[in-house]
CSV table of C-alpha atoms in Angstrom, one decimal:
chain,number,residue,atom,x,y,z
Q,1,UNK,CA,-30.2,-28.5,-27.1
Q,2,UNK,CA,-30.9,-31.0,-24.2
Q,3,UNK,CA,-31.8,-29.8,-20.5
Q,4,UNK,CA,-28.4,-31.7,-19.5
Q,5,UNK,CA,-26.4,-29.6,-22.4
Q,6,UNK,CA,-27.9,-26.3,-21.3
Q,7,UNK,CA,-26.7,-27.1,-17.7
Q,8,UNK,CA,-23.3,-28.2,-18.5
Q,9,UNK,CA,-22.8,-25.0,-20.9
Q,10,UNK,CA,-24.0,-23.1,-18.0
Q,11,UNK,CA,-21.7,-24.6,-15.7
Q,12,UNK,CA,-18.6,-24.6,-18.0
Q,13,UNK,CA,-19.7,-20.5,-18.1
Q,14,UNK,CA,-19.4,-20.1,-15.0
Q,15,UNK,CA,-16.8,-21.8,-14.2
Q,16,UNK,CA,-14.7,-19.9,-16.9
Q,17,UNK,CA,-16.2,-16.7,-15.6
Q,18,UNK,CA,-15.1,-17.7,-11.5
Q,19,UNK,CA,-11.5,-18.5,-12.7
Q,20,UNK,CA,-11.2,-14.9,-14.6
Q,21,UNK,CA,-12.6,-12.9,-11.5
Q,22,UNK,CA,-10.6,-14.7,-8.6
Q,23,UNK,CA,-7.6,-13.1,-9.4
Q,24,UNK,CA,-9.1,-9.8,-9.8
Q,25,UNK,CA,-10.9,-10.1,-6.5
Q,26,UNK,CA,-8.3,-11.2,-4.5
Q,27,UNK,CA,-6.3,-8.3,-5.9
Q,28,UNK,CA,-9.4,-6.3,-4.4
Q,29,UNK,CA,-9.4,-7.3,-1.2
Q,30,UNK,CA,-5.9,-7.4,-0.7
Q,31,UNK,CA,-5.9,-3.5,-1.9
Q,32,UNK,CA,-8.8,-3.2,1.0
Q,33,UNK,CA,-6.7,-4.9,3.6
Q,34,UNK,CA,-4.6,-3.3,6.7
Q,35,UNK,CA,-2.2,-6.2,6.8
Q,36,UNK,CA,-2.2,-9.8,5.9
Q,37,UNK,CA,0.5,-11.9,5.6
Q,38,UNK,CA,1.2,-14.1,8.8
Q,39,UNK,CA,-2.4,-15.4,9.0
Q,40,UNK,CA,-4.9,-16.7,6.5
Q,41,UNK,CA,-7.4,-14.2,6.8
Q,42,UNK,CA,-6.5,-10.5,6.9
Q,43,UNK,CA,-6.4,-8.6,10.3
Q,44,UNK,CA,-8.7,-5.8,9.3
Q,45,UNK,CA,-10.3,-3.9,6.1
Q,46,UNK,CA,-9.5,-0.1,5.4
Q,47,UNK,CA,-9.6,2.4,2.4
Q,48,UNK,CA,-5.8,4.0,3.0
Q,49,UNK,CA,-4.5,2.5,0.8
Q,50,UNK,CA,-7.1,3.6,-2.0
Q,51,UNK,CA,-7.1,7.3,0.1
Q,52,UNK,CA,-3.5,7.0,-0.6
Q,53,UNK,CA,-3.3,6.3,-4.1
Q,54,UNK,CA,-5.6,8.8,-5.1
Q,55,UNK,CA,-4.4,11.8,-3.7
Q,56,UNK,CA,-0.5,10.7,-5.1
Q,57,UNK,CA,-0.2,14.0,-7.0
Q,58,UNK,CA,2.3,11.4,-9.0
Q,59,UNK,CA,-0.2,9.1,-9.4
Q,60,UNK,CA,-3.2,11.5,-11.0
Q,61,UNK,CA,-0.4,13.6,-13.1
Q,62,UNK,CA,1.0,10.0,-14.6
Q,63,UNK,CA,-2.8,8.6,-15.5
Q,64,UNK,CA,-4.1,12.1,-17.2
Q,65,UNK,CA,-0.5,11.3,-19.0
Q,66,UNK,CA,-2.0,8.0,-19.9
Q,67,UNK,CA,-5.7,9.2,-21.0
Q,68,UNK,CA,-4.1,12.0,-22.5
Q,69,UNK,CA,-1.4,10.0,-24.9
Q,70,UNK,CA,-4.2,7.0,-25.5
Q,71,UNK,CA,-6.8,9.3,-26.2
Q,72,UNK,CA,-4.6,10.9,-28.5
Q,73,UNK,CA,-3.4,8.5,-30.5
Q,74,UNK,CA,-6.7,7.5,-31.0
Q,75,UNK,CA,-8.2,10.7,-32.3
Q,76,UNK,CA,-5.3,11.0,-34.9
Q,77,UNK,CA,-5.9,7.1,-36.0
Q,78,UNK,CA,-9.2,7.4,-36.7
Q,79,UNK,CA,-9.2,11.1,-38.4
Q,80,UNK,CA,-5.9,9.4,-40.5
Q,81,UNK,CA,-7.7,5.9,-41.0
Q,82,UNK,CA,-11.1,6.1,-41.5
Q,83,UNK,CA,-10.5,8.4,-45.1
Q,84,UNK,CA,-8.1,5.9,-46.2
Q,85,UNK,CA,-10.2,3.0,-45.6
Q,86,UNK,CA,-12.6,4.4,-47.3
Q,87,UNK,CA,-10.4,5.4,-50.4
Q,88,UNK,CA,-9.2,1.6,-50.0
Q,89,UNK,CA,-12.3,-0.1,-50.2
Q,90,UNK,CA,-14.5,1.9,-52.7
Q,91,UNK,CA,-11.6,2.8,-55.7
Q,92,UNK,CA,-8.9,0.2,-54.6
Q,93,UNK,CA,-10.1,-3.0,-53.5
Q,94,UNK,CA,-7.3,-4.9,-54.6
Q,95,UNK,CA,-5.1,-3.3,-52.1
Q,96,UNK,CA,-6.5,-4.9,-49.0
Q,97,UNK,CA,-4.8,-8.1,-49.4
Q,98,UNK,CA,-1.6,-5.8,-49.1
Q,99,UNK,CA,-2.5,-3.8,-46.2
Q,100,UNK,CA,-3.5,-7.1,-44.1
Q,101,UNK,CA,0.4,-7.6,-44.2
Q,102,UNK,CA,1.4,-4.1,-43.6
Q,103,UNK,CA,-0.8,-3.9,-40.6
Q,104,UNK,CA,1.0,-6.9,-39.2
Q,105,UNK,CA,4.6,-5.6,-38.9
Q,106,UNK,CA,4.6,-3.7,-35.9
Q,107,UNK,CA,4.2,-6.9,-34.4
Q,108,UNK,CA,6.6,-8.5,-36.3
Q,109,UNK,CA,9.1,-6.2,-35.0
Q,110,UNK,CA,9.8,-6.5,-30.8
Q,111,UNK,CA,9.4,-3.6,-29.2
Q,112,UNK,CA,12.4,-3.8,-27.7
Q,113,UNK,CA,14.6,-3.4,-30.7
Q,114,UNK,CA,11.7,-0.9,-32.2
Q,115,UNK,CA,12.7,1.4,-29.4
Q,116,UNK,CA,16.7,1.1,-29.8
Q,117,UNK,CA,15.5,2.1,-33.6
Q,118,UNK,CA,13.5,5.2,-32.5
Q,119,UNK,CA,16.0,6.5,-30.0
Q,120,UNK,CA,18.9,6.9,-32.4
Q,121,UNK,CA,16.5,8.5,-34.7
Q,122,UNK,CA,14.7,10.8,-32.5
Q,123,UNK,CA,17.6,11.4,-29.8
Q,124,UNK,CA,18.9,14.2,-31.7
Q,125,UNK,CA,17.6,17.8,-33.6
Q,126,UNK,CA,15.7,18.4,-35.9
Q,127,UNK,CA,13.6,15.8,-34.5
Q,128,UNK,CA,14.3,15.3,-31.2
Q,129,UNK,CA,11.0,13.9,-30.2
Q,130,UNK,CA,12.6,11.1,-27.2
Q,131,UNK,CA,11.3,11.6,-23.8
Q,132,UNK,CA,8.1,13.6,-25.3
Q,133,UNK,CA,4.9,12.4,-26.0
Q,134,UNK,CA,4.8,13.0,-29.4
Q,135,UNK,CA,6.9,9.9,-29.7
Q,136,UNK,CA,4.5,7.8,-27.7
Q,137,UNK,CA,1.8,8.9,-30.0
Q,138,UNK,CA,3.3,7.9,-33.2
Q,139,UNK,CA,4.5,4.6,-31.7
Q,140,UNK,CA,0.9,4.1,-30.1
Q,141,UNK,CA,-0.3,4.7,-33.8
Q,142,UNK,CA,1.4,2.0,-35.3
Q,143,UNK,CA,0.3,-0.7,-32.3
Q,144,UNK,CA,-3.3,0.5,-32.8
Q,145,UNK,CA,-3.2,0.2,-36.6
Q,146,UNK,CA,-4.1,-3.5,-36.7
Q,147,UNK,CA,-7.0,-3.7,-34.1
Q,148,UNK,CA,-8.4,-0.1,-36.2
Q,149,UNK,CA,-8.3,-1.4,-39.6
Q,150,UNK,CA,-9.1,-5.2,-38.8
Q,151,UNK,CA,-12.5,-3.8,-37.0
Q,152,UNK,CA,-13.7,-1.4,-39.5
Q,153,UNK,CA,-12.5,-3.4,-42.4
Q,154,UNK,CA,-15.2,-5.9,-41.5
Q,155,UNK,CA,-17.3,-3.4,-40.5
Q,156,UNK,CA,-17.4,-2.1,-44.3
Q,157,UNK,CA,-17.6,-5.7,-45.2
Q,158,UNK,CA,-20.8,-6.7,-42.9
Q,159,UNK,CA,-22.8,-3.1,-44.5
Q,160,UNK,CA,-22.2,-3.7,-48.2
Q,161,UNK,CA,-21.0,-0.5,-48.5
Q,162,UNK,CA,-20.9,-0.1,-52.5
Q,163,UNK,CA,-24.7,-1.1,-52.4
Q,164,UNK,CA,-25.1,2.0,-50.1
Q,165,UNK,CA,-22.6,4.2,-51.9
Q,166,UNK,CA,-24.4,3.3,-55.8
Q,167,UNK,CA,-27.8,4.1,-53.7
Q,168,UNK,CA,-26.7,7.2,-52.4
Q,169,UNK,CA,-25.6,8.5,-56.2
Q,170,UNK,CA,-29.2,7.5,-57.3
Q,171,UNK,CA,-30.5,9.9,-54.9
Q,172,UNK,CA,-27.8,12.7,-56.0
Q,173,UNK,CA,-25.2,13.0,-53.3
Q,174,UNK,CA,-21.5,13.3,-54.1
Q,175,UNK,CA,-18.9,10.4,-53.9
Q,176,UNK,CA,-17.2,12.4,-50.4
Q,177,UNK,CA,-21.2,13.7,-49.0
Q,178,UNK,CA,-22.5,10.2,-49.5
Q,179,UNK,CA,-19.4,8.8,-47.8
Q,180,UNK,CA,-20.1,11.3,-44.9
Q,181,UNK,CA,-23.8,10.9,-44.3
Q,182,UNK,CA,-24.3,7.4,-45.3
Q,183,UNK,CA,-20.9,4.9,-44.5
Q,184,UNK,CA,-19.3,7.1,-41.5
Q,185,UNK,CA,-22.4,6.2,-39.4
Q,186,UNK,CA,-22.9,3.0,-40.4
Q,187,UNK,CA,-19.7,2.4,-39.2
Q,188,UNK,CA,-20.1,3.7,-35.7
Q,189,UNK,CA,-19.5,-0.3,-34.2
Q,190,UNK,CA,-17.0,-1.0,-35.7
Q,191,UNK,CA,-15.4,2.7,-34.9
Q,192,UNK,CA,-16.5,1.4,-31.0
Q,193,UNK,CA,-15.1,-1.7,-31.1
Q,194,UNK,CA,-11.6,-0.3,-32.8
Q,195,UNK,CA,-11.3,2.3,-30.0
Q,196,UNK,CA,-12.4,0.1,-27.2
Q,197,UNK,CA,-9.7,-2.9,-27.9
Q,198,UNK,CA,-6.7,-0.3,-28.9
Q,199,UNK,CA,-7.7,1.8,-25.7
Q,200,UNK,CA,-7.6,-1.0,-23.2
Q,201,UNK,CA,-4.1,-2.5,-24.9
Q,202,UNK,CA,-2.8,1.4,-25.5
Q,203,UNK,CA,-3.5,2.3,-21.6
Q,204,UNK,CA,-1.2,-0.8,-20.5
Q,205,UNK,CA,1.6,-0.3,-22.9
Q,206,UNK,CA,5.0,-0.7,-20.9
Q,207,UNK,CA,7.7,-1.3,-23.1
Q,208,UNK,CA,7.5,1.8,-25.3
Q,209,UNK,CA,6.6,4.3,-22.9
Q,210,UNK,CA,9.6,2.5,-20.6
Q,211,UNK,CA,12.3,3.2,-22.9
Q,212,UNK,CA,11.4,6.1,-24.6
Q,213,UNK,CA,9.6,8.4,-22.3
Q,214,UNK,CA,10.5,6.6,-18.6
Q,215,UNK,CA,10.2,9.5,-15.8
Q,216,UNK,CA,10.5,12.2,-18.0
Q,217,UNK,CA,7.0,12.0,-18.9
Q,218,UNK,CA,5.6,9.4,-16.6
Q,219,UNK,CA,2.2,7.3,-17.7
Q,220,UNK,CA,0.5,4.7,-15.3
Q,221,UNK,CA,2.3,1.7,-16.2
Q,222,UNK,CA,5.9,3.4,-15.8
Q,223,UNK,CA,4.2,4.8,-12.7
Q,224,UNK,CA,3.4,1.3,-11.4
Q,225,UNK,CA,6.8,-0.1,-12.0
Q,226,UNK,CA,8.3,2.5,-10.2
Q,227,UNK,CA,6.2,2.2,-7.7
Q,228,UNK,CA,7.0,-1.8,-7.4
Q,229,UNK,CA,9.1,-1.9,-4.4
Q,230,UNK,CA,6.8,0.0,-2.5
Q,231,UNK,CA,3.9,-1.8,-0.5
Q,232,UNK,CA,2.1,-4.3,-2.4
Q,233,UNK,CA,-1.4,-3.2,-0.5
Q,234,UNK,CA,-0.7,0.4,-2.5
Q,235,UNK,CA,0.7,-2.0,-5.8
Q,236,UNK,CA,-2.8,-3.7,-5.7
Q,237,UNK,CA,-5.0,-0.3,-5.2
Q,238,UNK,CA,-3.0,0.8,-8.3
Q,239,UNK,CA,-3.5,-2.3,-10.0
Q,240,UNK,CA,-7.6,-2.1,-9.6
Q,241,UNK,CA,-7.8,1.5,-10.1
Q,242,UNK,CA,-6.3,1.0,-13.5
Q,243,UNK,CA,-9.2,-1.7,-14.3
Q,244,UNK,CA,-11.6,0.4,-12.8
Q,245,UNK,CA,-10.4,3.5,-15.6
Q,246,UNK,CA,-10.5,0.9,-18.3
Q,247,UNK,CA,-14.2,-0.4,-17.3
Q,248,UNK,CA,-15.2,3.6,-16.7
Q,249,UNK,CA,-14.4,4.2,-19.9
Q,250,UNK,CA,-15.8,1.2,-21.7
Q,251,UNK,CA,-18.9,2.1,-20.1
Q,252,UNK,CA,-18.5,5.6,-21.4
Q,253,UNK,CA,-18.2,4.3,-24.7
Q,254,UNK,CA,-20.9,1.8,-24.8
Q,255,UNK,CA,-23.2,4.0,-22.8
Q,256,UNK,CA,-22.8,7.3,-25.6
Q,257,UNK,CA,-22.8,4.2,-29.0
Q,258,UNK,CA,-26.4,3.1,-27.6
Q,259,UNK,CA,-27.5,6.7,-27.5
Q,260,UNK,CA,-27.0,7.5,-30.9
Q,261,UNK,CA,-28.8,4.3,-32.7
């Protein structure tokens, strides 16, 4: 690559990279702001609107709703997923063409008319699960299905796992040890990146929680809707608090993966 190249592809990053933050930061310092609206630059900075958000008893009790549901949902994914996977790959191979359509329909479906579906189901005994989280769990399953599998079905791919599984027999562990000891870590990135792109899609669901939940169990982005006629200096403390939670806990996640390589 030529010196001009290098410098254009630098340039084009940056450029790319200044266009994605802008928006963010002028969300920033319009959350940091006392008032601005009849000049160009704001009349002062303060942290009351941060102050404010944060000790909303609402506000704290509708994002350990969020963390709690996300979390959750992803617990029961991968403790449902990963042994599947596993029994997919290794003794049914030919099945995967079939699950990369399977994994597809929640989206085919809008989640609009998914959730007229679920409340005439679940509206009524013996499973009246509407305005509970245990809907929002099994809805949130089925939405992180396809980022789970696609991720650690290429993870499995990328570590030629039956070359690891016929070694493992040489050595004299079991089918289910050697799956345990040998493929689950190997499959720790792709387990990361699964978790990582559900969380941060799962954390700004709307619709489903909307509908089906609303007030009655109140996560952050019912929260912020309700909160949307209110003043937009509090709308935009909200709005990079929840990036901040999402970055917090991509961190987390990044931070505990490097520690166990």
């Amino acid at each position: 690559m030529s010196r001009a190249e290098s410098v254009y592809h630098r340039l084009v990053v940056w450029v790319l990279f200044i266009i994605l933050v802008l928006p963010l930061a002028a969300t920033l310092i319009y959350a940091l702001v006392e008032d601005w609206g009849a000049t160009i630059l704001p009349s002062g900075f303060t942290m009351k609107w941060l102050v404010a958000l944060w000790s909303d008893p609402r506000f704290l009790v509708a994002l350990g709703h969020s963390l709690l549901i996300c979390l959750g949902t992803l617990f029961f994914s991968m403790v449902l997923i990963l042994p599947l996977m596993f029994v997919i790959a290794y003794y049914f191979p030919r099945l995967d063409a079939l699950m990369n359509v399977l994994i597809l329909l929640p989206f085919a479906v809008p989640p609009v008319v998914s959730s007229v579906g679920l409340m005439e189901l679940y509206s009524s005994p013996p499973f009246e699960l509407t305005g509970t989280p245990w809907i929002l769990i099994g809805c949130y399953f089925t939405i992180a299905l396809p980022f789970i599998y696609r991720a650690i079905s290429n993870n499995i791919q990328a570590i030629n796992m039956r070359d690891l599984m016929d070694a493992a027999h040489l050595l004299g562990a079991s089918t289910w040890k050697a799956a345990l000891l040998v493929i689950l870590p190997n499959l720790r990135k792709g387990a990361t990146i699964a978790v990582l792109l559900s969380f941060s899609f799962l954390i700004g669901e709307f619709v489903f929680a909307n509908l089906l939940v609303g007030s009655r169990y109140e996560t952050l982005q019912v929260y912020l809707y309700n909160m949307r006629n209110g003043s937009g200096h509090f709308t935009s403390a909200l709005v990079i608090s929840y990036f901040v939670v999402v970055l917090v806990f991509t961190w987390v996640a990044n931070v505990l993966n490097k520690g166990k390589r």
